[in-house]
Amino acid sequence: MEPAFYIAGGVAVLATLLMLTRLNVVHALLYLIVSLLGVGVVFFVLGAPFAAALEAIVYAGAIMVLFLFVVMMLNIGAHAAETEKQWLTRGVWTGPGVLAGILLIEVAYLGRGSYAALGTAAIAPKEVGIALFGPYLIGVELASMLLLAGLVGAYHLGFHEAEKPEIQHDTDTHEGRADTGGDLVLAGTDRSARTP
Amino acid sequence: MLSWLWLIPALPFASAAVLMLVGARLPRRATAAVGVGSVGLSALVTILVAFSFWSAPPAGDSYTQVLWTWIRVAVFEPQIGLYLDALSLVMILVVTCVGFLIHFYSAEFMMEDPGYSRFFAYMNLFVASMITLLLGNNLLLLLLGWEGVGLCSYLLIGFWYRDPENGLAARKAFIVTRVGDSAMMLALFLLFSGLGTLQIRDLMERASQQWPSGSTYAVAAAFLLLGGAVGKSAQLPLQVWLPDAMAGPTPTSALIHAATMVTAGVYLIARTHVLFSLAPAAQTAVAVVGAATLLLAGFSALTQHDIKRILAYSTVSQIGYMFLALGVGAWQAALFHFLTHAFFKALLFLGAGVIIKSLHEEHSIFRMGGLRREMPVVFWTFLIGGCALAGLPFLTAGFFSKDLIIWETWAAQGGHPALWIAGMAGALLTALYTFRLIFRVFFGPVETPVTNRFGYAMHAPLVILAFLAVVAGYIKEPFLTFLHSALPATIDAGAGGLTETGSEAVAGALFVIGVYFAYLFHLRNRSLADALTASPVGRALHQWWFAGWGFDWIYDKAFVQPFVWMANANKSDFVDAFYTGVARLTEWFYRELSSTQTGRVRWYVTGMAAGAVLFIAMVLAL
Amino acid sequence: MFSLGLTGLLVRRNLVFVLMSLEVMLNAAGLAFVVGGSRWHQADGQVMFLFILTMAAAEVAVGLALVLRIYHRFKSLDADVLSGMRG
C-alpha cells in the first residue's frame, strides 16, 4: 500500500544482496550501511519512529563504524580481493542458497494469513519508554549488564596483543585424523587368526 | 558311637584345608603329623564305629546321619547325609586303614620332595572325597565324591607337573574317566526323571516296585551306570588311563590306583545292585566286561618291563575279577576280593616303591636282580603279596577270594562255563606275570646295586599289610555273612559237574604251572624268554600286548586326531566372528560419524540450518 | 532478509563477512519484532528490538576483538582455518 514501504524494503534487500557478493570488504560494509538505513525507513513507515531512530544511530552509526575501524586496523591489503574471488565459486552458492530458500518458503508459509492493514497510528517513543520502565525493567538491567560484559571482554581480548609470541599452526591438515586402524576390538586377539 | 560317623570324612577334609592354606610354611614334621594324623584319627573313628555297628547292629542294619539339606528346588531335595551299612562300613574300613598305612609310608617316601605339603593335602582330600563317595546316602553326594576323587587323581598323577609327560598322563586319566562320568550323570538324570528321587534306598525300593524286570528304563540306567563304573575302574573300553597313571608318585599309585579309587566302580554297581538285578542284560554285560578285561590286562602285564606298569595292568585285571563276580550275582564275593586285593596290591605297590627308590629311580625289571639278599624285608613281604595275587592255595587271602569268584562263575545263577574258563585262564596269567616279576627282580645276578636304604617308616606298613594279606583269607565266612545284611546272597544255580573243591584244585594246579613256567623262562634259562620274543609271532604278539592291545592307537585315530583337527580348523572361531562383527560395525559408524566433525563453523551452521528446515517441515506436515 | 543473511553466513569464508551476515540476520529478526509490535499496536515490539540491538552491539564488540586476536595468531581471516576441534 505504501509505496515508501516497498521502495525502502526493496532497497534494503537489494543492498543486502549486493553486500553478500562483494569482494572488497569496505564496499560490502558500505552496502550494509545502506541496507540498514533502508530498514530504518521501513520502521518509520510502520509507525515505529523510536526503532527507526535507534536503527540509524546505533546500528548504522555505531556498530558499522566499529566494523570499519576494525577492518582498517586489520590492514588486509589488495590480495584479499583475489582470495575472496577464489573462494566464491559458482558451486559454493548452490547448497546454502537452496537451504536458505527452503527456509524462506517455509517461514513464508507459516506466516500466511490475513493481512491487517498496516497501522497508521505511530507508537510514540513515550510509550516505549513507559514499557521499558514498567514491565521490561529487568530486561533493561540485564541488557546493561550484557553491555558491561561485552565491554570488559572486548577490552580484555584486545589487550594482550603485543605480548603473546606468534605461534604458527599448520593450516593445511584438512584431512580427518588418521584412521586408528580400527583394531580397538581386535587388539587382544590372535592376529594370525584374521588373515585368511 | 555311631554318631561320630561325620568325623570320618570331616577330619581329612579339615586337614586338607589346613595343609592347602598354611602347609607350605609348616616344617616337614608338622605337615606329616597333620597329614598322616588326620587319616589315622579317621581310621580310629572308623574302627570304633565298626565295633559299635558290629556289636550292636542298628535297626534295619543301617544307620543314617543327615547333616543338612544341600539344595531345595521343587521336589529335588538332596541332603548331605551319611548312610552306613555293612557294604559302606567294609569299604571305609579299608580306605581309612590302608590309607593310613600308605600315608605313614609316604611320610618317609616323599621326604625329599619340595611339594611335601601339597602331596599330603591332595592325598587327604582324596581320602575325604572317597569316604564321601562311600558314605553318601544319595547319588548326588556320591557323584560329588566321585568327582572329588577324579580331581585328586588328576592332581596326584600330575604331581610332578614340571615334566609335561606327567601332565599328559593326568589329562588322559581325567578325560577318559570323564567319558565314564558323563554316562553316569546321564544315568542320574534318567533315574531322577523316572523315579523322582536320588536317595539310594528310596531309589532301589521304587525301582523294584515300578520298573518290571527287563524294562528299558532299568536297562538304560544300568548300562549308563556301568559306563561310569567302567571309566573310574579302568575296565574295557576305558582302561587306557591306568597304566599311564603310574607317572604319579608310588604312594598315589598304591592308594588311588590300586586299593581305593578304582574300586569306586565296584562300589557303585554293588550299591545299585537292584537296578542290575532288574536288567539282566546289563548284568551280563558287567560279567563280560570283567572277563574280557581280566584276560586283556593279563596278557599285557606279561609283556611290560616297568615294574609299576606290571602292577597297574594287574590291578586292571583283578578289578576285572570283581566285575566278573558282580556280573554273575556274587556280590559278597566281589567285595571279599576287593578287601584282599586292597591289602596285597597296596603291599606290592609300596614294596615296588621301596625298590625303585633304593635303586635310585630304576623302573625296569630287566635292570634289577638279586634283591632278595640285599633287601630281605622287602623280598619276603613282596613274595607274600605276590603269592596272594597269584593265589597260593590255603596260605594267602588272594586264593580264597579269587577262587570264590571263579567258583561262582560256574555255580551262580548268572554264571556260565565260558566265564569260568576265562577266570581260570586269568589265574594262570596272573601267576605267570607275578612270578615273572618276582624272579626277575629278586633272583638272579644283581644288575643295579642298592644305593639308598630306608628305615622302619617304610618297612613297617609292608609287614602289616603282608600279615593282613595272609590272615584276611581266614575270615571269609564271617565276612560274607556280615555282608548279607547289605547285599543279597548269591543264588546257586546248582549246575553240576564241578564242586567247589574241584574248582579250587584246578586253580591250585594252575598256580603251580604258572610258577613253574615263570621259573623256567625267567630264572633257569633266561635266554628262552628272549628267544620267544625274538620269533616273528612272538615279537608281533609281544608288541601288540605291550601296547595294551592297541587301544591307545585306536582312540588316538578315532577321537583325538579328529578333535584336534576340528579345533585347529575353528581357530578363528566363526561364532566369535559375529561378536567381533558387531564391534567392527560400531567402529565403522564411529569413523563415518567422526568425519562429520570438521571443526569448521560454517559446516556446523549448515547443520543447524538444515535441522531447522527439517523441523519446521515436520511441524508444517503435522 | 534472514535467508539472505543465512546464505551469506554459509557461503563467505572471510570472518568479517561472517560477522556482517550475522548482523543482517539479527537485523531481520528485529524487523520481524517491530512489525509484530506495529501490527498489534503494542510497544513491546520496539522494546524487543531495543534489546536485540543492545545484544548485537555487545556481540559485535567481542566478536571483532576476537577477530583481531585470530588474525594476530593465524595471520589469516579464513573461517576454515579455525578447525582445530576436528575428529
mmCIF file of C-alpha atoms in Angstrom, chain A residues 92 99 102-103 106-107 109-110 174 179-186 190 193-194, chain B residues 571-572 580 583-584 587 590-591 600 602 606 609-610 612-614 616-617 619-620:
data_model
loop_
_atom_site.group_PDB
_atom_site.id
_atom_site.type_symbol
_atom_site.label_atom_id
_atom_site.label_comp_id
_atom_site.label_asym_id
_atom_site.label_seq_id
_atom_site.Cartn_x
_atom_site.Cartn_y
_atom_site.Cartn_z
ATOM 1 C CA VAL A 92 29.609 -22.626 -3.440
ATOM 2 C CA LEU A 99 18.780 -24.397 2.120
ATOM 3 C CA ILE A 102 13.557 -23.650 1.546
ATOM 4 C CA LEU A 103 13.690 -21.957 4.918
ATOM 5 C CA GLU A 106 8.615 -22.484 4.966
ATOM 6 C CA VAL A 107 8.561 -19.347 7.072
ATOM 7 C CA TYR A 109 4.074 -20.383 4.511
ATOM 8 C CA LEU A 110 3.910 -20.239 8.276
ATOM 9 C CA HIS A 174 42.134 -30.701 6.226
ATOM 10 C CA ASP A 179 42.484 -43.991 10.898
ATOM 11 C CA THR A 180 43.209 -45.737 14.144
ATOM 12 C CA GLY A 181 43.466 -48.927 12.161
ATOM 13 C CA GLY A 182 40.201 -49.701 13.755
ATOM 14 C CA ASP A 183 41.503 -52.504 15.872
ATOM 15 C CA LEU A 184 40.305 -51.389 19.212
ATOM 16 C CA VAL A 185 38.259 -54.551 19.321
ATOM 17 C CA LEU A 186 40.683 -56.981 17.888
ATOM 18 C CA ASP A 190 45.328 -63.623 17.645
ATOM 19 C CA ALA A 193 43.505 -65.665 13.008
ATOM 20 C CA ARG A 194 42.302 -62.722 10.991
ATOM 21 C CA LYS B 571 40.930 -71.486 15.228
ATOM 22 C CA SER B 572 39.445 -68.181 14.234
ATOM 23 C CA THR B 580 33.680 -59.001 16.518
ATOM 24 C CA ALA B 583 32.217 -54.308 17.192
ATOM 25 C CA ARG B 584 33.568 -53.660 13.724
ATOM 26 C CA GLU B 587 33.740 -48.832 14.686
ATOM 27 C CA TYR B 590 32.322 -44.176 14.539
ATOM 28 C CA ARG B 591 34.686 -43.443 11.688
ATOM 29 C CA ARG B 600 34.511 -25.618 10.658
ATOM 30 C CA ARG B 602 30.152 -22.805 8.616
ATOM 31 C CA THR B 606 24.755 -25.580 7.765
ATOM 32 C CA ALA B 609 20.025 -24.594 9.195
ATOM 33 C CA ALA B 610 19.246 -27.974 7.719
ATOM 34 C CA ALA B 612 15.715 -26.011 11.334
ATOM 35 C CA VAL B 613 14.355 -26.633 7.851
ATOM 36 C CA LEU B 614 13.539 -30.202 8.674
ATOM 37 C CA ILE B 616 9.718 -26.672 10.510
ATOM 38 C CA ALA B 617 8.809 -29.054 7.717
ATOM 39 C CA VAL B 619 5.702 -29.017 12.129
ATOM 40 C CA LEU B 620 4.080 -27.961 8.893
#
